[in-house]
Structures are given as C-alpha cells and as structure tokens.
Coordinates of C-alpha atoms in Angstrom, one line a residue:
M1 CA 0.0 0.0 0.0
K2 CA 1.3 3.4 -0.9
K3 CA 1.7 5.8 2.0
N4 CA -0.2 9.0 1.3
S5 CA 0.3 12.3 3.1
I6 CA -2.6 13.9 4.8
I7 CA -2.6 17.0 7.1
I8 CA -5.2 16.4 9.8
G9 CA -5.5 17.9 13.3
L10 CA -6.8 14.8 15.1
A11 CA -8.5 15.1 18.4
V12 CA -10.0 12.3 20.4
I13 CA -12.2 13.9 23.1
S14 CA -13.3 12.4 26.4
L15 CA -16.7 11.7 27.7
L16 CA -18.4 12.4 31.0
T17 CA -19.3 9.7 33.5
V18 CA -22.9 9.5 34.6
G19 CA -24.1 12.5 36.5
C20 CA -21.9 15.2 34.9
N21 CA -23.6 18.2 33.2
T22 CA -23.9 18.5 29.4
G23 CA -25.6 20.7 26.9
G24 CA -28.9 19.6 25.4
L25 CA -30.1 19.3 21.8
E26 CA -31.2 22.5 20.3
D27 CA -33.8 21.2 17.9
E28 CA -37.2 19.7 18.6
S29 CA -36.0 16.1 18.6
Y30 CA -36.7 13.4 21.1
V31 CA -33.9 11.6 22.9
Y32 CA -33.9 7.9 23.6
E33 CA -32.2 6.0 26.3
I34 CA -31.3 2.4 25.6
D35 CA -30.0 -0.2 28.0
P36 CA -27.5 -2.2 26.0
N37 CA -27.8 -5.2 28.4
T38 CA -31.5 -5.6 27.6
G39 CA -32.1 -3.7 24.4
V40 CA -35.0 -2.0 26.1
T41 CA -35.8 1.6 25.3
G42 CA -36.1 3.8 28.3
A43 CA -37.8 7.2 29.0
T44 CA -38.3 9.6 26.2
G45 CA -39.4 13.2 25.9
A46 CA -39.5 16.2 23.7
K47 CA -37.5 19.4 24.2
G48 CA -39.3 21.3 26.9
D49 CA -40.6 18.1 28.5
K50 CA -38.2 17.1 31.3
G51 CA -40.0 13.9 31.9
D52 CA -38.7 11.4 34.6
K53 CA -35.0 12.2 33.9
G54 CA -35.0 15.9 34.2
G55 CA -34.0 18.4 31.6
Y56 CA -30.6 19.4 30.3
P57 CA -29.2 22.1 32.7
N58 CA -28.5 24.7 30.0
D59 CA -31.2 24.5 27.4
G60 CA -34.4 24.8 29.5
G61 CA -35.7 21.4 28.7
G62 CA -35.1 18.1 26.9
I63 CA -34.4 14.7 28.3
F64 CA -31.2 14.0 30.2
A65 CA -30.8 10.2 30.0
Q66 CA -28.5 9.1 32.7
G67 CA -26.9 5.9 31.2
G68 CA -28.1 4.3 28.0
D69 CA -27.4 5.3 24.4
R70 CA -29.2 8.4 23.1
F71 CA -30.5 9.2 19.7
G72 CA -32.4 12.2 18.3
E73 CA -35.7 11.0 16.9
F74 CA -37.0 12.2 13.6
A75 CA -40.0 11.5 11.2
D76 CA -39.4 10.1 7.8
N77 CA -39.6 12.5 4.9
P78 CA -43.2 12.5 3.6
F79 CA -44.4 12.5 0.0
V80 CA -44.5 16.0 -1.5
K81 CA -46.9 17.0 -4.3
T82 CA -45.0 18.6 -7.2
S83 CA -47.9 20.9 -7.7
Q84 CA -47.1 22.5 -4.4
Q85 CA -43.3 22.1 -4.3
S86 CA -41.4 20.8 -7.4
V87 CA -37.9 21.4 -6.1
S88 CA -36.1 19.3 -3.4
T89 CA -32.8 20.5 -1.9
F90 CA -30.5 18.8 0.6
S91 CA -27.0 18.8 1.9
V92 CA -24.9 15.7 1.4
D93 CA -24.1 13.5 4.4
A94 CA -21.1 11.3 4.3
D95 CA -21.5 9.7 7.8
G96 CA -21.6 6.0 8.3
A97 CA -22.1 5.7 12.1
S98 CA -25.7 4.6 12.1
Y99 CA -24.9 1.5 10.1
A100 CA -22.0 0.5 12.4
I101 CA -24.2 1.1 15.5
M102 CA -26.9 -1.2 14.0
R103 CA -24.2 -3.9 13.4
R104 CA -23.0 -3.7 17.0
Y105 CA -26.6 -4.1 18.3
K106 CA -27.3 -7.0 15.9
N107 CA -24.1 -8.8 16.9
N108 CA -25.0 -8.5 20.6
G109 CA -28.6 -9.6 20.1
W110 CA -30.0 -6.2 21.2
N111 CA -33.2 -4.5 19.8
I112 CA -32.6 -1.8 17.2
E113 CA -34.0 1.5 18.2
P114 CA -35.8 3.1 15.1
A115 CA -34.4 6.5 16.1
S116 CA -30.8 5.1 15.6
V117 CA -31.5 4.2 11.9
R118 CA -30.5 7.0 9.5
I119 CA -30.9 5.5 6.0
E120 CA -28.5 7.9 4.3
E121 CA -25.8 6.7 6.7
F122 CA -26.6 3.1 5.8
L123 CA -26.2 3.9 2.2
N124 CA -23.1 6.0 2.6
Y125 CA -21.4 3.4 4.8
F126 CA -20.7 1.6 1.5
T127 CA -18.6 2.5 -1.5
F128 CA -20.5 2.3 -4.8
D129 CA -19.1 1.5 -8.2
Y130 CA -19.5 5.0 -9.6
A131 CA -17.5 6.6 -12.4
S132 CA -14.7 9.0 -11.3
P133 CA -14.6 12.7 -12.2
N134 CA -13.0 13.8 -15.4
G135 CA -10.7 16.8 -16.2
S136 CA -10.5 19.5 -13.5
E137 CA -13.6 18.5 -11.7
T138 CA -13.3 16.8 -8.3
I139 CA -16.8 15.5 -8.3
A140 CA -18.8 13.3 -10.8
I141 CA -22.6 12.8 -10.6
N142 CA -24.8 10.1 -12.1
A143 CA -28.4 8.9 -11.8
E144 CA -30.8 6.1 -12.8
V145 CA -34.4 5.3 -12.3
G146 CA -36.5 2.1 -12.2
E147 CA -39.5 0.4 -10.8
C148 CA -39.7 0.8 -7.0
P149 CA -39.2 -2.7 -5.5
W150 CA -41.5 -2.2 -2.5
N151 CA -44.3 -0.4 -4.5
K152 CA -44.6 -1.5 -8.1
E153 CA -46.8 1.4 -9.0
H154 CA -44.0 3.9 -8.1
Q155 CA -40.5 4.6 -9.5
L156 CA -37.2 4.7 -7.6
L157 CA -34.6 7.4 -8.5
R158 CA -31.0 6.8 -7.5
L159 CA -28.6 9.7 -7.4
G160 CA -24.9 9.0 -7.3
I161 CA -21.9 11.2 -6.4
K162 CA -18.2 10.4 -6.4
G163 CA -15.2 12.4 -5.1
K164 CA -12.0 12.4 -7.0
E165 CA -9.5 9.7 -6.0
L166 CA -6.1 11.2 -5.1
K167 CA -2.7 9.9 -6.1
A168 CA 0.1 9.9 -3.6
N169 CA 1.7 13.0 -5.0
E170 CA -1.7 14.8 -4.9
T171 CA -2.4 14.2 -1.2
P172 CA -1.4 17.0 1.3
R173 CA 0.9 16.3 4.2
A174 CA -0.4 15.3 7.6
N175 CA -0.2 17.0 10.9
Y176 CA -2.3 15.0 13.4
V177 CA -3.2 16.2 16.9
F178 CA -4.5 13.3 19.1
L179 CA -6.5 14.4 22.1
I180 CA -7.1 11.0 23.8
D181 CA -9.6 10.3 26.6
V182 CA -7.8 8.3 29.3
S183 CA -10.5 8.5 31.9
G184 CA -11.9 5.5 33.7
S185 CA -14.9 5.4 31.4
M186 CA -12.5 4.4 28.6
N187 CA -11.2 1.3 30.5
S188 CA -12.9 -1.3 28.3
N189 CA -11.5 -3.4 25.5
D190 CA -13.9 -1.8 23.0
K191 CA -12.8 1.7 23.9
L192 CA -9.2 2.8 24.7
P193 CA -7.4 -0.4 23.7
L194 CA -9.3 -0.4 20.4
L195 CA -8.4 3.2 19.8
K196 CA -4.7 2.6 20.6
T197 CA -4.6 -0.2 18.0
G198 CA -6.1 2.1 15.4
L199 CA -3.7 4.9 16.1
S200 CA -0.7 2.6 15.9
T201 CA -1.9 1.2 12.6
L202 CA -2.5 4.7 11.3
V203 CA 1.1 5.7 12.1
D204 CA 2.3 2.9 9.8
Q205 CA 0.3 4.4 6.9
L206 CA 1.8 7.9 7.0
N207 CA 4.8 9.4 5.3
V208 CA 7.9 10.1 7.2
D209 CA 7.4 13.9 7.0
D210 CA 3.9 13.8 8.4
R211 CA 3.7 14.9 12.0
I212 CA 1.8 13.8 15.1
S213 CA 1.3 15.2 18.6
I214 CA -0.5 13.5 21.5
I215 CA -2.6 15.2 24.2
T216 CA -4.2 13.1 27.0
Y217 CA -7.4 14.0 28.7
S218 CA -8.7 12.8 32.1
G219 CA -8.7 14.8 35.3
E220 CA -6.5 17.3 33.4
V221 CA -5.3 18.0 29.9
E222 CA -1.7 17.1 29.2
K223 CA 0.4 17.3 26.1
L224 CA 2.1 13.9 26.1
L225 CA 4.0 14.3 22.9
E226 CA 5.2 17.4 21.1
S227 CA 4.6 17.5 17.4
T228 CA 6.8 14.7 16.1
P229 CA 7.7 13.6 12.5
V230 CA 6.5 10.1 11.6
K231 CA 10.1 9.1 10.8
D232 CA 10.3 8.8 14.6
A233 CA 7.5 6.2 14.6
A234 CA 9.0 4.2 17.5
K235 CA 8.7 7.3 19.7
I236 CA 5.1 7.9 18.7
K237 CA 4.1 4.3 19.2
S238 CA 5.8 4.2 22.6
C239 CA 3.6 7.0 23.8
I240 CA 0.5 5.3 22.4
S241 CA 1.3 2.0 24.1
K242 CA 1.6 3.7 27.5
L243 CA -1.9 5.1 27.4
S244 CA -4.1 3.7 30.1
A245 CA -7.6 4.6 31.4
S246 CA -8.2 5.7 35.0
G247 CA -9.8 8.4 37.1
C248 CA -12.7 10.7 36.4
T249 CA -13.3 12.8 33.3
A250 CA -13.0 16.5 33.5
G251 CA -14.1 18.8 30.7
G252 CA -11.8 21.8 31.0
Q253 CA -10.6 23.3 27.7
A254 CA -9.9 20.0 25.9
M255 CA -11.5 20.9 22.6
Q256 CA -10.0 24.4 22.6
M257 CA -6.6 23.0 23.2
A258 CA -7.1 20.6 20.3
Y259 CA -8.0 23.5 18.0
D260 CA -5.1 25.6 19.3
E261 CA -2.7 22.7 18.5
A262 CA -4.2 22.4 15.0
L263 CA -3.8 26.2 14.5
A264 CA -0.2 26.1 15.7
N265 CA 0.7 23.8 12.9
Y266 CA -1.8 25.2 10.3
D267 CA -0.9 25.6 6.7
P268 CA -3.4 26.5 4.0
S269 CA -2.0 23.8 1.7
Y270 CA -2.7 21.1 4.4
N271 CA -5.8 19.2 5.2
N272 CA -6.4 20.3 8.8
R273 CA -8.9 18.2 10.8
V274 CA -9.9 17.6 14.4
I275 CA -11.2 14.1 15.0
M276 CA -13.2 13.7 18.2
G277 CA -13.6 10.2 19.6
T278 CA -16.1 9.6 22.4
D279 CA -17.4 6.7 24.5
G280 CA -20.5 8.6 25.5
D281 CA -21.6 12.0 26.8
F282 CA -19.0 14.7 27.0
N283 CA -18.3 18.2 28.4
V284 CA -15.5 20.1 26.7
G285 CA -15.6 23.2 28.8
V286 CA -18.5 25.0 27.1
T287 CA -21.9 25.7 28.7
S288 CA -24.2 24.4 26.0
D289 CA -24.3 22.5 22.8
N290 CA -25.0 25.7 20.9
A291 CA -21.6 27.1 22.1
L292 CA -20.0 23.8 21.1
V293 CA -21.6 23.9 17.6
E294 CA -20.5 27.6 17.3
M295 CA -16.9 26.6 18.1
V296 CA -16.6 23.9 15.5
E297 CA -18.3 26.0 12.9
N298 CA -15.9 28.9 13.5
Y299 CA -12.8 26.7 13.1
A300 CA -14.3 25.0 10.1
K301 CA -14.4 28.4 8.4
K302 CA -10.7 28.7 9.2
G303 CA -10.1 25.4 7.4
I304 CA -9.9 23.1 10.4
Y305 CA -12.5 20.3 10.0
M306 CA -14.1 18.0 12.5
T307 CA -14.7 14.2 12.5
C308 CA -16.3 12.3 15.4
L309 CA -15.5 8.8 16.4
G310 CA -17.8 7.0 18.8
F311 CA -16.7 4.0 21.0
G312 CA -18.6 1.6 23.2
S313 CA -22.2 1.5 24.3
G314 CA -24.3 2.3 27.4
N315 CA -23.8 6.1 27.3
L316 CA -23.2 6.8 23.6
N317 CA -24.4 10.3 22.8
D318 CA -25.1 9.7 19.1
A319 CA -27.3 12.7 18.7
M320 CA -24.7 15.1 19.8
M321 CA -21.8 13.6 17.8
E322 CA -23.9 13.7 14.6
K323 CA -24.7 17.4 15.3
I324 CA -21.0 18.3 16.0
S325 CA -19.6 16.5 13.0
N326 CA -22.3 18.1 10.7
A327 CA -21.4 21.6 12.0
G328 CA -17.6 21.0 11.7
N329 CA -17.5 20.0 8.0
G330 CA -16.8 16.4 8.9
T331 CA -18.1 12.9 9.3
Y332 CA -19.2 10.7 12.2
H333 CA -18.0 7.1 12.5
Y334 CA -18.9 4.5 15.1
I335 CA -16.0 2.2 15.9
D336 CA -17.3 -1.2 17.1
C337 CA -14.4 -3.5 16.2
E338 CA -10.9 -3.6 14.8
D339 CA -12.2 -4.2 11.2
E340 CA -14.1 -0.9 11.5
M341 CA -10.9 0.8 12.7
M342 CA -9.1 -0.6 9.6
K343 CA -11.9 0.7 7.4
V344 CA -11.7 4.2 8.7
F345 CA -8.0 4.6 9.3
V346 CA -6.6 2.4 6.5
H347 CA -8.9 1.3 3.7
E348 CA -10.7 4.7 3.5
R349 CA -8.0 7.0 5.0
E350 CA -7.9 9.2 2.0
R351 CA -11.4 10.3 2.8
F352 CA -10.0 12.5 5.5
V353 CA -8.9 14.8 2.6
S354 CA -11.9 16.8 1.5
V355 CA -12.2 17.2 -2.3
A356 CA -15.6 19.0 -2.2
N357 CA -16.8 21.4 0.4
D358 CA -20.4 22.7 1.1
S359 CA -21.8 20.1 -1.3
K360 CA -25.5 20.4 -2.0
C361 CA -28.0 18.5 -4.2
Q362 CA -31.2 19.9 -5.8
V363 CA -33.7 18.0 -7.8
T364 CA -36.3 19.8 -9.9
F365 CA -39.2 17.6 -10.9
N366 CA -41.3 18.0 -14.0
K367 CA -44.9 18.6 -12.7
D368 CA -46.3 17.2 -15.9
I369 CA -44.7 13.7 -15.3
V370 CA -44.0 13.4 -11.6
S371 CA -47.0 13.9 -9.3
E372 CA -45.3 13.3 -6.0
Y373 CA -41.8 12.5 -4.6
R374 CA -40.2 11.4 -1.4
L375 CA -36.6 11.8 -0.4
I376 CA -35.5 8.7 1.5
G377 CA -33.3 9.6 4.4
Y378 CA -31.4 12.9 4.8
E379 CA -34.1 14.2 7.1
N380 CA -31.8 16.4 9.1
R381 CA -30.0 17.6 5.9
V382 CA -33.0 19.0 4.1
M383 CA -32.4 22.7 3.0
N384 CA -34.5 25.5 1.7
S385 CA -34.5 25.8 -2.1
E386 CA -33.0 29.3 -2.0
D387 CA -30.1 28.0 0.0
F388 CA -28.8 26.0 -2.9
E389 CA -27.1 28.9 -4.7
D390 CA -26.2 30.7 -1.5
D391 CA -22.5 30.0 -1.0
K392 CA -22.6 31.3 2.5
K393 CA -24.8 28.4 3.6
D394 CA -22.9 25.5 5.1
A395 CA -23.3 22.0 3.6
G396 CA -21.6 18.7 3.7
E397 CA -18.1 17.6 2.6
I398 CA -17.0 14.7 0.4
G399 CA -13.7 13.0 0.9
A400 CA -11.3 11.7 -1.8
G401 CA -12.7 8.6 -3.5
Q402 CA -15.9 8.8 -1.4
T403 CA -19.3 8.0 -2.9
I404 CA -22.6 9.5 -1.8
T405 CA -26.0 7.9 -2.7
A406 CA -29.5 9.3 -2.4
L407 CA -32.9 7.8 -3.3
Y408 CA -36.2 9.3 -4.2
E409 CA -39.5 7.4 -4.5
L410 CA -41.6 8.9 -7.2
V411 CA -45.3 8.8 -8.2
I412 CA -45.5 9.1 -12.0
D413 CA -48.4 10.2 -14.1
N414 CA -48.3 7.3 -16.4
G415 CA -50.8 8.9 -18.9
A416 CA -48.5 11.9 -19.2
L417 CA -45.4 9.7 -19.4
K418 CA -47.0 7.7 -22.3
H419 CA -47.5 10.8 -24.4
A420 CA -44.3 12.6 -23.4
D421 CA -41.4 13.0 -25.8
A422 CA -38.8 10.3 -25.0
N423 CA -36.1 13.0 -24.5
K424 CA -38.3 15.2 -22.3
A425 CA -36.8 15.7 -18.8
F426 CA -38.9 14.3 -15.9
A427 CA -36.2 15.6 -13.4
T428 CA -33.1 17.7 -13.4
F429 CA -30.3 16.9 -10.9
D430 CA -28.2 19.9 -10.0
F431 CA -25.2 19.7 -7.7
R432 CA -23.0 22.5 -6.3
Y433 CA -19.7 22.3 -4.4
K434 CA -16.6 24.2 -3.6
K435 CA -13.0 23.1 -4.3
S436 CA -10.6 23.2 -1.3
L437 CA -11.2 26.4 0.6
Q438 CA -12.6 28.4 -2.3
S439 CA -15.5 30.7 -1.5
E440 CA -17.4 30.3 -4.8
S441 CA -19.2 27.0 -5.7
Q442 CA -19.2 25.2 -9.0
P443 CA -22.3 23.7 -10.6
L444 CA -22.9 20.4 -12.2
Q445 CA -26.1 19.3 -13.9
L446 CA -27.7 16.1 -15.1
K447 CA -31.0 15.9 -16.9
L448 CA -33.1 12.7 -16.6
T449 CA -35.4 11.9 -19.5
A450 CA -38.7 10.1 -19.9
N451 CA -37.1 7.2 -21.8
Q452 CA -35.0 6.3 -18.7
I453 CA -38.3 5.4 -17.0
T454 CA -39.7 3.4 -19.9
D455 CA -36.4 1.5 -20.5
K456 CA -36.8 -1.4 -18.1
N457 CA -33.5 -3.1 -18.9
S458 CA -30.9 -0.6 -17.9
R459 CA -30.8 -0.9 -14.1
S460 CA -27.3 -1.4 -12.6
N461 CA -26.4 -3.7 -9.7
E462 CA -25.7 -0.6 -7.7
Y463 CA -29.3 0.5 -8.2
Y464 CA -30.6 -2.8 -6.7
F465 CA -28.0 -2.8 -3.9
A466 CA -29.0 0.8 -2.9
A467 CA -32.7 -0.2 -3.0
G468 CA -31.9 -3.2 -0.7
V469 CA -30.1 -1.1 1.8
A470 CA -32.9 1.4 1.9
A471 CA -35.5 -1.3 2.2
Y472 CA -33.7 -2.8 5.2
G473 CA -33.4 0.6 6.8
M474 CA -37.1 1.2 6.4
I475 CA -37.9 -2.2 7.9
L476 CA -35.7 -1.5 10.9
R477 CA -37.4 1.9 11.3
N478 CA -40.8 0.4 10.7
S479 CA -41.3 3.3 8.3
P480 CA -44.8 4.1 7.3
Y481 CA -43.5 4.2 3.7
K482 CA -41.9 0.8 3.5
G483 CA -44.8 -0.5 1.4
N484 CA -44.3 -4.2 0.7
A485 CA -40.7 -4.3 1.8
D486 CA -39.8 -7.3 3.9
L487 CA -36.6 -9.1 4.8
N488 CA -36.7 -11.4 1.9
L489 CA -37.0 -8.6 -0.6
A490 CA -34.2 -6.6 1.1
K491 CA -31.9 -9.7 1.0
K492 CA -32.7 -10.4 -2.6
L493 CA -31.8 -6.8 -3.6
V494 CA -28.6 -6.8 -1.6
K495 CA -27.5 -10.1 -3.1
T496 CA -27.7 -8.5 -6.6
G497 CA -25.1 -6.0 -5.6
L498 CA -22.4 -8.4 -4.2
S499 CA -20.4 -8.4 -7.5
F500 CA -18.7 -5.1 -6.3
D501 CA -17.5 -5.6 -2.8
P502 CA -13.8 -4.7 -2.4
H503 CA -13.5 -5.3 1.3
G504 CA -16.5 -7.6 1.9
Y505 CA -18.7 -5.0 3.6
R506 CA -21.7 -5.9 1.5
A507 CA -21.4 -9.6 2.2
E508 CA -21.2 -8.7 5.9
L509 CA -24.6 -6.8 5.6
L510 CA -26.2 -9.9 3.9
K511 CA -24.9 -12.1 6.7
L512 CA -26.4 -9.8 9.3
M513 CA -29.7 -9.9 7.5
E514 CA -29.7 -13.7 7.1
G515 CA -29.2 -14.0 10.8
E516 CA -32.6 -12.4 11.4
K517 CA -35.9 -14.3 11.9
E518 CA -38.2 -14.0 8.9

C-alpha cells in the first residue's frame, strides 16, 4: 500500500461519566435512552418536556438520559406533491455511524431503536461503483431510475456522487493532533485499547514527513508528545502504548486545546482536521451544545475540520456527535471492532482529505410527469431551495474517493409519461460544491429523461443494492413508507449488488440480514 500524506489535526475527546452536566439538543427532537444489556428503550421526551429524567441544565428542557445510548428521533420525509413544491434540496451527508451502530446491536442480540437508523448513513457506509470525475472536476454525478421494489406502482430514482481519488503526489501532508480520553470510562476493550490499536496502525500508513502530537485528557489535559515527525514512529508508538484509562473525566478546555494545537501547525495547503472520539456523553468546557456547535463552525471556516469517532455503548451520545460533525465540516463514525478501525484509518483513510466542500443537491421535478416525490433519508439535511445557490450556507463535505448515494421514491403520471417525448426531462439533478477552501461554488447538472423510465433493462447492480439497503433501513425503522418491503425482498436486492464488494462489507450486511428471523 502506498503511503499517502494527509494533514489532519486529530482530536479524540473524552466523555463524561454519569451525573456530569452536558448541553442539550437545540432542535425539537426526542432523545432515547437504551439499556445495552436488555435492548429495552427507556424514557423519552421532547424538548421542553423534562420527563422522569429531568432536563438538560443549560437549554431549559429536553431529556437528560443518565446511562443508555441516546439518539435524536425524527420523522421520515413525507411524499410531496410537485404541484405544491417541485424542487427538493438537501446537503450531502457522508456519515456511516448509524450502520455500524446497527451492526453492534445486531451482533449483541439487542433490539434496534428506530431512532438510531438513518438510512442515508446506511447507504453511505458503503462505497458504490460509480465513475470517477474527469478533467479538472473533483466530483462526478450520475443517476438512474427504475420500478420501486416495495411499491410496483412507483419509481425509484437513485442519485450517485463520487469524489476524485487522489494519487500519492496529490495528497497533502499530515499534521495530526490526538486528544485522547484516558479517563476511567474508557477502561474497556472496545474503547481505549481499540483506539490505541487504530492509532498505531495509522502511524504505519503515514509518510515520514507527516507529524503527530498527542494530548491526553482525564482529570487534566496534558500534552504527552510534542509535534513529532512520523520518521520517529517508534517514539510515537511508545507514547501510544503507554496510554491507560483511570480516574474521572474533567471537561476543561480540551477541545479548545485541540484546535489551538491544530492552528499552531496550520498551513493552508494542508488538510487540517480535528477528530473527536467519544465513549458517551462529553463536556468540553462550554456551557451548551449551541456554544459547542459555534466553536466547531468557527474553526471549520478557518479550514480546520471535525470528524467524530464513537466508541462503546451504554452512554453513547449519538445525537450530539452527529450534530457536532455536521457543524464541523466532517463525518461521524462509530467504531465497534478492529475491522471498522481498519476501514476508517486504512482502507478509506484518503477520505479525511476533502475534495468537495459545502456540497448540495437539488432535484427539480417536471410537474407534468412526476406527481409526488419522497426523499428517502437525509431528514436532518434538508435545505430551503433558496439555500442551494447561497455560497454562505454551510453544507456537507465529500472525501477523496468517497461515494454518496440518495434515493427518491416517485409517483409518476403514467398517462402523461406515455404521451411525453422520450427526451423530455422528468427531473433535473443539480449539484454545487466548492473546491478546497474556495468561497465560490461550482455547478454540475444532469437531466433525466422520460425514456429512462420506460427503458426497463438498464438498471445497474448498484441500483438494486441501494434499494436493498434502503428497504432494510425502512424495515428497521418500521417506516410508514416501507410498502411491501420485507426481509426477503431486502436480502434479494442486496445479493444482486455483491459483485462489487472490495472489502467484503456488502457480504457482511447480507450475513447480518440472514441471521434475522423471517
């Protein structure tokens, strides 16, 4: 494997033990508490309803779930009549945490909480076999449409996006800042030891001129290793090997120190990133989640991005980590095993390098052909139509070689389709993104014509695999829009997509599905 250079400010932030204060969610979402030993969902409540657990101390309401994993609930996107709104706009979401959380729960025989299932993260956990960008573009888009497997009277539209793959000489240098939680809550084989293994593996993948510093975080914040070139790998690994978990977790100015460290080594030609790894709830020295979001947003504007890593179960604050990563121009991964550590830090390491910033999708449907549409997933990434061309509006990032997939379920006016010109567009797919830290976005466009609906022999295996993943997600969520989707249908669709499976992740999904009761 070639060693590529990346510049990333890497921070692994600690979590609070039960009873410590934390900021609450700012939206109107619910919060779920799940006991991982039983798989039973605990108390829930909406913002402003303190319920049995009491509210968050700084937001005036919400549920503070002491113990148990927490997820922000959301409603599935509904069908929208094109006569009322023909344009759909959303930000890309490159996260994959929701899928890995599901896998952890399945492997442990726990019940899946519907609120934990975000279908866009199920889809984007996987790499799709999409064509790479040409010329100076760093993004390529594609699309296809076919009969909806769970509702034969509807059509299913698949949108595909792929980031440019980088060669070794195209990848920026690395400057990692590890802020590692060594508190007692990390004293579990699936937490700090797993993290240490991943960090040591990552060191082996870097170039000799990349740099790493290490900051530990428990009752106090301490810089354990000054910024050190990777040519001194033995010194770096020695520091990693000595990390041990004990004591309580104190918030302090951990995140601020991580950003200060990233700024101290900042270079505009680098890829600067903070990576926050957590085992549960956390307090980083700010008084509310709004202040936390503001902090990561401000540093993202300076070119320092955020990625969250979640570890363990029992006090996993999934809702907060998703929010922070979204605000910080980054992604959120859940690390449940060494294979997942290899996926994030080795197989897909180039994705830490962003090739498209503030990436937005907009689909305009032809009212004469499409009667209704429904975006599957991306519920918390939906944007106002006017935000699409507003370059000041924040949106998602796409890493090098990364693929993004989105699905729409469509209600077609078959009478109008029958009489429509074969080359008439039933939808237009527009995409905007910024290269590097440029302030002005670039547009891409793809028109989808009526003959793509009527041609029933041009569906790719990627189309069927995406449909299978979405069907499975809707089954787990018990979505009101799942139609005739059942486990047999989802498995059949996923099997069709196994021909492209570089690291066996798709086969793993099928194995999980086959382990379920019909």
